[in-house]
PDB file of C-alpha atoms in Angstrom:
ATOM      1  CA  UNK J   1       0.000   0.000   0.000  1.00 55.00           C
ATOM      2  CA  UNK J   2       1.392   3.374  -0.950  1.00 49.00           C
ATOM      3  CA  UNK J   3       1.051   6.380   1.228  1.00 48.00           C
ATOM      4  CA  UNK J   4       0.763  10.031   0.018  1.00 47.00           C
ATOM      5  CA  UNK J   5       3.721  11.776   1.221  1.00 46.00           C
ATOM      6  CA  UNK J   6       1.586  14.139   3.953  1.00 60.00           C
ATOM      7  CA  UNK J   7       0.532  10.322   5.351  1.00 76.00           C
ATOM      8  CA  UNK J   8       2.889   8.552   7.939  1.00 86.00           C
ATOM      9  CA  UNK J   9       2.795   5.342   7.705  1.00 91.00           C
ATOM     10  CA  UNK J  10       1.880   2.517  10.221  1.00 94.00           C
ATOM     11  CA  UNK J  11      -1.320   2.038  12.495  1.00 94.00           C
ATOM     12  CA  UNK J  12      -0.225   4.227  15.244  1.00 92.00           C
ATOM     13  CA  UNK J  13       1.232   6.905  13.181  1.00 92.00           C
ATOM     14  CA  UNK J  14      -2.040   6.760  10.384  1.00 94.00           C
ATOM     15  CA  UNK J  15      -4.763   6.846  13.838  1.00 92.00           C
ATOM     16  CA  UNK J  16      -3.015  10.231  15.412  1.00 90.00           C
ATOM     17  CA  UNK J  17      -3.155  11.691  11.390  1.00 92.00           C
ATOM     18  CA  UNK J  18      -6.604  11.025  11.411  1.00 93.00           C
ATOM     19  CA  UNK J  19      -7.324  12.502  14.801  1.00 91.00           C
ATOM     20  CA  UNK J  20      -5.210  15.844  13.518  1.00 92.00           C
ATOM     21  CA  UNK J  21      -7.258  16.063  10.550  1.00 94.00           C
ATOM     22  CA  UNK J  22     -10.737  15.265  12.593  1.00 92.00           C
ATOM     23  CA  UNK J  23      -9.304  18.155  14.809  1.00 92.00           C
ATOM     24  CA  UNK J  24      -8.601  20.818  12.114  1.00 94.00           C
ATOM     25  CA  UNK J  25      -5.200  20.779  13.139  1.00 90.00           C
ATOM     26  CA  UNK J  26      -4.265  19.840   9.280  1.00 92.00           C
ATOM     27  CA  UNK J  27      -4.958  22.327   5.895  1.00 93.00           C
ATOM     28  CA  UNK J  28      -7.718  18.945   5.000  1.00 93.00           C
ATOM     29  CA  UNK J  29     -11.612  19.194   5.888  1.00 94.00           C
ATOM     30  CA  UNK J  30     -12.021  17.794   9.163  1.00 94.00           C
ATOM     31  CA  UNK J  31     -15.378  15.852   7.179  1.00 93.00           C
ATOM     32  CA  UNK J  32     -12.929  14.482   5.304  1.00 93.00           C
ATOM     33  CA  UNK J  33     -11.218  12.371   7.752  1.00 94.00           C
ATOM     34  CA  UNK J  34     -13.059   9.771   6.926  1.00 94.00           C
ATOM     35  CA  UNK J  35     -10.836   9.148   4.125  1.00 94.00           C
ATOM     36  CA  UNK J  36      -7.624   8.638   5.891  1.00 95.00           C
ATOM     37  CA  UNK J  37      -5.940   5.932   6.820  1.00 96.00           C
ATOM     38  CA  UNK J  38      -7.494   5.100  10.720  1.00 95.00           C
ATOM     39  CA  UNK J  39      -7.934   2.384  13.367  1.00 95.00           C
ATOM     40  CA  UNK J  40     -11.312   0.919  12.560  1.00 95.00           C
ATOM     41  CA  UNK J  41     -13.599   1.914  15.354  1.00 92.00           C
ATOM     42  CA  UNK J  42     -13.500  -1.122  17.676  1.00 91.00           C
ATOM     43  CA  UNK J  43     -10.024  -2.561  17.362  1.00 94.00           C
ATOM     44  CA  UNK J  44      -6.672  -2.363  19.086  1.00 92.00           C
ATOM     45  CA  UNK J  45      -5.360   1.276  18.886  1.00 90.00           C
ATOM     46  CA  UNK J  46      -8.338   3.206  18.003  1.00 86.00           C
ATOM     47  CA  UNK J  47      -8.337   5.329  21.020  1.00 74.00           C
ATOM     48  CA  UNK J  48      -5.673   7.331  20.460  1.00 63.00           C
ATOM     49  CA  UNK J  49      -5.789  10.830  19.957  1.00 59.00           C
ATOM     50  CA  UNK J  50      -4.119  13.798  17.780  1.00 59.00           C
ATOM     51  CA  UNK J  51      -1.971  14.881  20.340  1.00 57.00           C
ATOM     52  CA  UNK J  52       0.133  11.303  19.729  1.00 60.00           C
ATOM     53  CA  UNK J  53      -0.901   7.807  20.872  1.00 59.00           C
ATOM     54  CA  UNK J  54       1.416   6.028  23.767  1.00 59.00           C
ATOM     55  CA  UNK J  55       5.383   6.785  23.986  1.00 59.00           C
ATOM     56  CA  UNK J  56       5.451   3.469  23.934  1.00 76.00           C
ATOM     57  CA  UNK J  57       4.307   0.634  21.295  1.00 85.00           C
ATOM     58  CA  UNK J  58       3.552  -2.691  22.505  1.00 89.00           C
ATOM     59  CA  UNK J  59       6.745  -5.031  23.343  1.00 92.00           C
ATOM     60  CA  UNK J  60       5.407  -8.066  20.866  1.00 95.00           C
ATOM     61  CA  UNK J  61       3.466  -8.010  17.298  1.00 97.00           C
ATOM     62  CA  UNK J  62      -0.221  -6.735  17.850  1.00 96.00           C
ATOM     63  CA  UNK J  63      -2.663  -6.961  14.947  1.00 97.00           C
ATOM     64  CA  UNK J  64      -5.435  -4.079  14.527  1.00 97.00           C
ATOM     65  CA  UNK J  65      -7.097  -3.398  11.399  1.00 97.00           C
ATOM     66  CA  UNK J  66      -7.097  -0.094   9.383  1.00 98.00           C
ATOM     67  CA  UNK J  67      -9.932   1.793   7.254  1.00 97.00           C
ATOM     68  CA  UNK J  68     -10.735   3.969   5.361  1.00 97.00           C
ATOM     69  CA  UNK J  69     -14.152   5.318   2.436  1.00 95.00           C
ATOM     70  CA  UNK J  70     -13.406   6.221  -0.814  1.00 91.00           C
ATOM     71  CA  UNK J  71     -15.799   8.497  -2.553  1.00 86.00           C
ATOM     72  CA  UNK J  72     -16.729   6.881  -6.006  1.00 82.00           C
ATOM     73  CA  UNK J  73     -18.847   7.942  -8.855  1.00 76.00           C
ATOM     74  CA  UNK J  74     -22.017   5.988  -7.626  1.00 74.00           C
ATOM     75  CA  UNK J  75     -24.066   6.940  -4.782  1.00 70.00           C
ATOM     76  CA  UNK J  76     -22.164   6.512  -1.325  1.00 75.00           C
ATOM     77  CA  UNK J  77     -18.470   5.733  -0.577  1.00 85.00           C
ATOM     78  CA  UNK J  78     -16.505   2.504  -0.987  1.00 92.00           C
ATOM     79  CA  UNK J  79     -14.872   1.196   1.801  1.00 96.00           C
ATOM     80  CA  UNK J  80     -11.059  -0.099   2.078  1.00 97.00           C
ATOM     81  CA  UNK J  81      -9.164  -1.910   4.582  1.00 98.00           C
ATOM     82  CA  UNK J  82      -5.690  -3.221   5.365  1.00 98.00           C
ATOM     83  CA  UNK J  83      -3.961  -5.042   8.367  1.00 98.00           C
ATOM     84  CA  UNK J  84      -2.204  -2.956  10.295  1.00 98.00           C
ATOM     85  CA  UNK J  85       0.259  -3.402  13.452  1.00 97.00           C
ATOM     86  CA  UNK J  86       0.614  -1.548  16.474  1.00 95.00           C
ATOM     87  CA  UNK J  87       4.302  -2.567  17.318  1.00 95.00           C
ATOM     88  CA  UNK J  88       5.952  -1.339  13.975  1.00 95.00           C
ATOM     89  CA  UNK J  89       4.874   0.360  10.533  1.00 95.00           C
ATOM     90  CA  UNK J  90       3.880  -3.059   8.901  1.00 97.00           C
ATOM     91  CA  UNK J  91       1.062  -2.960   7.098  1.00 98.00           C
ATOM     92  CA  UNK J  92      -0.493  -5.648   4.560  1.00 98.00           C
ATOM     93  CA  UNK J  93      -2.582  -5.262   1.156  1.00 98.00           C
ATOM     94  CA  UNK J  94      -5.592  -3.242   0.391  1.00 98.00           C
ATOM     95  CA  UNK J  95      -8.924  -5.065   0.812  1.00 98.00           C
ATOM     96  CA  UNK J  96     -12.377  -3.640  -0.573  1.00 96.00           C
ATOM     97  CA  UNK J  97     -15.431  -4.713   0.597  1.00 95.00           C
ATOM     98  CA  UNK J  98     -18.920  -3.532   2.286  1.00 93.00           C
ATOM     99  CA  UNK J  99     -16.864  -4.602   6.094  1.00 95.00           C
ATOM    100  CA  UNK J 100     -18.979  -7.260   8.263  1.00 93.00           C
ATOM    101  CA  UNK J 101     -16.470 -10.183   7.197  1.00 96.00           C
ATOM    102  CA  UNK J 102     -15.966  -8.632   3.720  1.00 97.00           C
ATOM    103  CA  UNK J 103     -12.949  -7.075   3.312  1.00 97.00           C
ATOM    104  CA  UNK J 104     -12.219  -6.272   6.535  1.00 98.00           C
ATOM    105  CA  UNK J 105     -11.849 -10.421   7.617  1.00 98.00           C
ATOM    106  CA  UNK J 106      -8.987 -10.828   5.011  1.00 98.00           C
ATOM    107  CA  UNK J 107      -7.403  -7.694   6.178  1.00 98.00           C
ATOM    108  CA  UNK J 108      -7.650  -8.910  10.047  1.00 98.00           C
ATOM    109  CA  UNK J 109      -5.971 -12.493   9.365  1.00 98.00           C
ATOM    110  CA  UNK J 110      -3.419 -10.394   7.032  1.00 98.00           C
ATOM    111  CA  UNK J 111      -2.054  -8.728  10.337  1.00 98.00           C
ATOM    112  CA  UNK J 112      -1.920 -12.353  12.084  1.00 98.00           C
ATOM    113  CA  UNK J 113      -0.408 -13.481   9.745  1.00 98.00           C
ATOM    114  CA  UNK J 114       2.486 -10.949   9.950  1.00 98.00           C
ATOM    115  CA  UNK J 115       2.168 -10.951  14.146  1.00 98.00           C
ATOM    116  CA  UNK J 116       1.573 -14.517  14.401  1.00 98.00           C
ATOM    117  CA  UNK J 117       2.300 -16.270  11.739  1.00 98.00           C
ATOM    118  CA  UNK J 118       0.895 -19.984  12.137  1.00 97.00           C
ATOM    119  CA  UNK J 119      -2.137 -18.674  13.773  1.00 98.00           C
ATOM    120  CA  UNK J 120      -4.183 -21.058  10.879  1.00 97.00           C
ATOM    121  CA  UNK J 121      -3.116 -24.221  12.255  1.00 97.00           C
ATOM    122  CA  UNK J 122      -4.273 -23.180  16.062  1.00 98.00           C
ATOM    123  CA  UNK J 123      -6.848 -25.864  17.425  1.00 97.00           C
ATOM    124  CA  UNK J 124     -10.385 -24.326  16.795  1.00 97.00           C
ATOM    125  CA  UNK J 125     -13.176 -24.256  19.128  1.00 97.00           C
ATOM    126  CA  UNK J 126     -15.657 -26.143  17.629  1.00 96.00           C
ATOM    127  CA  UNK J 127     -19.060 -25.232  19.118  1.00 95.00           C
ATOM    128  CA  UNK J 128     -21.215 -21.866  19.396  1.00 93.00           C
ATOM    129  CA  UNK J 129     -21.516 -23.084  23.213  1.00 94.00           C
ATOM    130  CA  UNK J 130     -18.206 -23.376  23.475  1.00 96.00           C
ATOM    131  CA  UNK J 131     -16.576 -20.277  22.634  1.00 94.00           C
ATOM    132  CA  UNK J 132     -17.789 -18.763  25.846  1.00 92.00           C
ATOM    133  CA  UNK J 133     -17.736 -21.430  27.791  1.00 95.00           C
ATOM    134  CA  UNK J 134     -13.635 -22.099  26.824  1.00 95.00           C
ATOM    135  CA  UNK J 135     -11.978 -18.699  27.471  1.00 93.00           C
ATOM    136  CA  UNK J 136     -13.832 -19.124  31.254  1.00 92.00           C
ATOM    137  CA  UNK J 137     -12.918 -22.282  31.955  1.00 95.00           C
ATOM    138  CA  UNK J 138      -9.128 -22.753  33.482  1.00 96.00           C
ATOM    139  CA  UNK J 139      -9.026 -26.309  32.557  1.00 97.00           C
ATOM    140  CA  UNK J 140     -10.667 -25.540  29.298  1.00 96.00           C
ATOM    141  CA  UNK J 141      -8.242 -22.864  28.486  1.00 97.00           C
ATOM    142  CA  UNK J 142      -5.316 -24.704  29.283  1.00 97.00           C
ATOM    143  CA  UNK J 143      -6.384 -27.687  27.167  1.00 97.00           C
ATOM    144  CA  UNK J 144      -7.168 -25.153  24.225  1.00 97.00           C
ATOM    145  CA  UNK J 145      -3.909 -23.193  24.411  1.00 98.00           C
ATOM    146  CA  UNK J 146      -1.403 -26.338  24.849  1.00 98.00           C
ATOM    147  CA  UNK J 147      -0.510 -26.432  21.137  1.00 97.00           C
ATOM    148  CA  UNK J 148       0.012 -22.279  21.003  1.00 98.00           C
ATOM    149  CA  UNK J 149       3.691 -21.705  21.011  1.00 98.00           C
ATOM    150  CA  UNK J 150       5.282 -20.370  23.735  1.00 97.00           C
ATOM    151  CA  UNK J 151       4.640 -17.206  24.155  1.00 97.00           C
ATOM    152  CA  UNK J 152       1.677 -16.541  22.308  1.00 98.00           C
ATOM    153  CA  UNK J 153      -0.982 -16.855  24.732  1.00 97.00           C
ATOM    154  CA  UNK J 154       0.452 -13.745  26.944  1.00 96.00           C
ATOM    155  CA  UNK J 155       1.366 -11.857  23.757  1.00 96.00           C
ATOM    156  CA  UNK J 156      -2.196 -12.227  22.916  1.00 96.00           C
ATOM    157  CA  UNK J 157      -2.378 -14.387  20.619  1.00 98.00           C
ATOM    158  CA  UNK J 158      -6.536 -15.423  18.754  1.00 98.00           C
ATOM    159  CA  UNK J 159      -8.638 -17.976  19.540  1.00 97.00           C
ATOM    160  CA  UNK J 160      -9.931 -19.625  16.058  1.00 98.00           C
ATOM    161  CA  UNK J 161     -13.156 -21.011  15.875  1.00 97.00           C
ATOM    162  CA  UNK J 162     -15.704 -22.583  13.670  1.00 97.00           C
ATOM    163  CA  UNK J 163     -17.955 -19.988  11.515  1.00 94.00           C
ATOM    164  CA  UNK J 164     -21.234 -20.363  11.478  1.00 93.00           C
ATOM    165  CA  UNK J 165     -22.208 -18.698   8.321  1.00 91.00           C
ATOM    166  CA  UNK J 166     -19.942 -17.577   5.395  1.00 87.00           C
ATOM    167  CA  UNK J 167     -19.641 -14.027   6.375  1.00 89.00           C
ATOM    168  CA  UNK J 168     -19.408 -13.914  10.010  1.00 95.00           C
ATOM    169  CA  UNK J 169     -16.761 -10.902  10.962  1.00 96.00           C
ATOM    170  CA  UNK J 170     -13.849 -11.641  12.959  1.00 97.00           C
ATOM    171  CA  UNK J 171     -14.627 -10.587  16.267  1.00 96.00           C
ATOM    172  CA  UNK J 172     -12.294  -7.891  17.938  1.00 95.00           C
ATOM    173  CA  UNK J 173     -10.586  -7.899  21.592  1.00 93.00           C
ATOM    174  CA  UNK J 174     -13.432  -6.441  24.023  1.00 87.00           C
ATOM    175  CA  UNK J 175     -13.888  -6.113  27.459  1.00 79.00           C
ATOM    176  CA  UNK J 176     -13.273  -9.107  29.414  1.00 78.00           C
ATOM    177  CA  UNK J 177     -11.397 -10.701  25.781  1.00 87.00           C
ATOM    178  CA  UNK J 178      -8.533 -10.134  25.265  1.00 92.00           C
ATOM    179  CA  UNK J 179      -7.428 -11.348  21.915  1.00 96.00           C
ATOM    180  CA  UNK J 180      -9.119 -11.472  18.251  1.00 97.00           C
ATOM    181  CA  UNK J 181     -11.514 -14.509  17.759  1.00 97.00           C
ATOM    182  CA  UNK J 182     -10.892 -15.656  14.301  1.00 98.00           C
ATOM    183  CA  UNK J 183     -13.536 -17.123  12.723  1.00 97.00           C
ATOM    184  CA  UNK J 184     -12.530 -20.164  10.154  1.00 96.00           C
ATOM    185  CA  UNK J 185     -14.595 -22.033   8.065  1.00 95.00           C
ATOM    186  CA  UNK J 186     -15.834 -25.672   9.244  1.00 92.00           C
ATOM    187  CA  UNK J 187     -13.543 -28.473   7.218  1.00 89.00           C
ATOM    188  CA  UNK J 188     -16.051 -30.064   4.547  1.00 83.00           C
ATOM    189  CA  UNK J 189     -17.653 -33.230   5.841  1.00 76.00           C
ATOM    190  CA  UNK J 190     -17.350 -35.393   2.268  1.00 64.00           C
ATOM    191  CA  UNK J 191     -20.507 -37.689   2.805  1.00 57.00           C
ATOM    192  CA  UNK J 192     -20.642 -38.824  -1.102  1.00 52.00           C
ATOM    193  CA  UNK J 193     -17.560 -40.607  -0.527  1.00 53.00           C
ATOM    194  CA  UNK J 194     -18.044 -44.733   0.154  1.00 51.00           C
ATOM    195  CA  UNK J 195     -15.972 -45.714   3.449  1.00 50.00           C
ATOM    196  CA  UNK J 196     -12.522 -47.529   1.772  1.00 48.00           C
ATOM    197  CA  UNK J 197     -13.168 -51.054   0.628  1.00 45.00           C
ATOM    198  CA  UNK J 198     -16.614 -50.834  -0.381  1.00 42.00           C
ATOM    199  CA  UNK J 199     -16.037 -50.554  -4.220  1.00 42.00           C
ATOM    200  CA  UNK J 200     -14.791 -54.467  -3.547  1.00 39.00           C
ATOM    201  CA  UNK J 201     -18.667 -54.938  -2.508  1.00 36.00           C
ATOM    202  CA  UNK J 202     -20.164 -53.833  -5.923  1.00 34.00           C
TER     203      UNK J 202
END
């Protein structure tokens, strides 16, 4: 992704631009933020503010996800997003989409795959039930986290589970969670196949 040269780059540098120009503090409309480069309102990061975000960036890797509308000639904007990460100026190809797990769900697993890179073969929680019941459970949790790799699970790395419908969003960290939940899609059950030998029976 290219920046214009007034743009910094990377997600803590793009959400204190945004801020400035939300602010008036830059020669843009502040309506026009909306167009820049920004923390998408929800995810790690977005709270920062035009007078500059923390002194310090995380110690690890840490996934957000960036945004941003583009006017267009038809009626409304379109929207874009990219990966972003808050520990360095990484950040990963442009999606479009309309957001609720399009566009913005390959831009999330674009940032774990640069902060944890792996994160596809994590064991997924395979029940609706389950993904509340796991993260609250200390046995549960344990079990579930025994394959991460060291590390991981304080650096706050995602839980994967199974999706329950083709577009279901990527859920962000929130209170009382705090890590992405990835959303996968459920390995294809092949019923049309015969069980191995029974060609011999026909």
């Amino acid at each position: 992704m290219t920046a214009t040269p007034a743009q910094p780059t990377g997600a803590r540098a793009r959400q204190t631009y945004y801020w400035r120009v939300r602010n008036a503090r830059t020669r843009l409309r502040p309506e026009s933020a909306g167009q820049a480069w920004h923390i998408h309102p929800g995810h790690p990061g977005g709270a920062y503010c035009d007078l500059g975000h923390e002194l310090d960036p995380p110690e690890h890797h840490t996934p957000s996800l960036l945004s941003r509308s583009q006017p267009t000639r038809r009626r409304g904007d379109e929207q874009e997003f990219c990966g972003g990460c808050l520990a360095c100026e990484w950040e990963g190809p442009v999606h479009r989409g309309d957001g609720f797990g399009d566009g913005d769900n390959e831009a999330v697993e674009d940032a774990h795959d640069h902060c944890f890179p792996g994160w596809r073969t994590l064991p997924p929680i395979t029940t609706v039930e389950d993904r509340w019941t796991v993260p609250q459970s200390r046995s549960g949790w344990a079990q579930l986290t025994a394959p991460y790799p060291a590390g991981w699970v304080d650096q706050g790395a995602p839980v994967v589970a199974w999706r329950r419908h083709r577009r279901e969003a990527h859920l962000p960290p929130h209170a009382g969670r705090p890590r992405y939940e990835l959303r996968v899609p459920r390995p294809r059950s092949d019923r049309s196949r015969r069980p191995a030998g029974q060609e011999a029976l026909f």
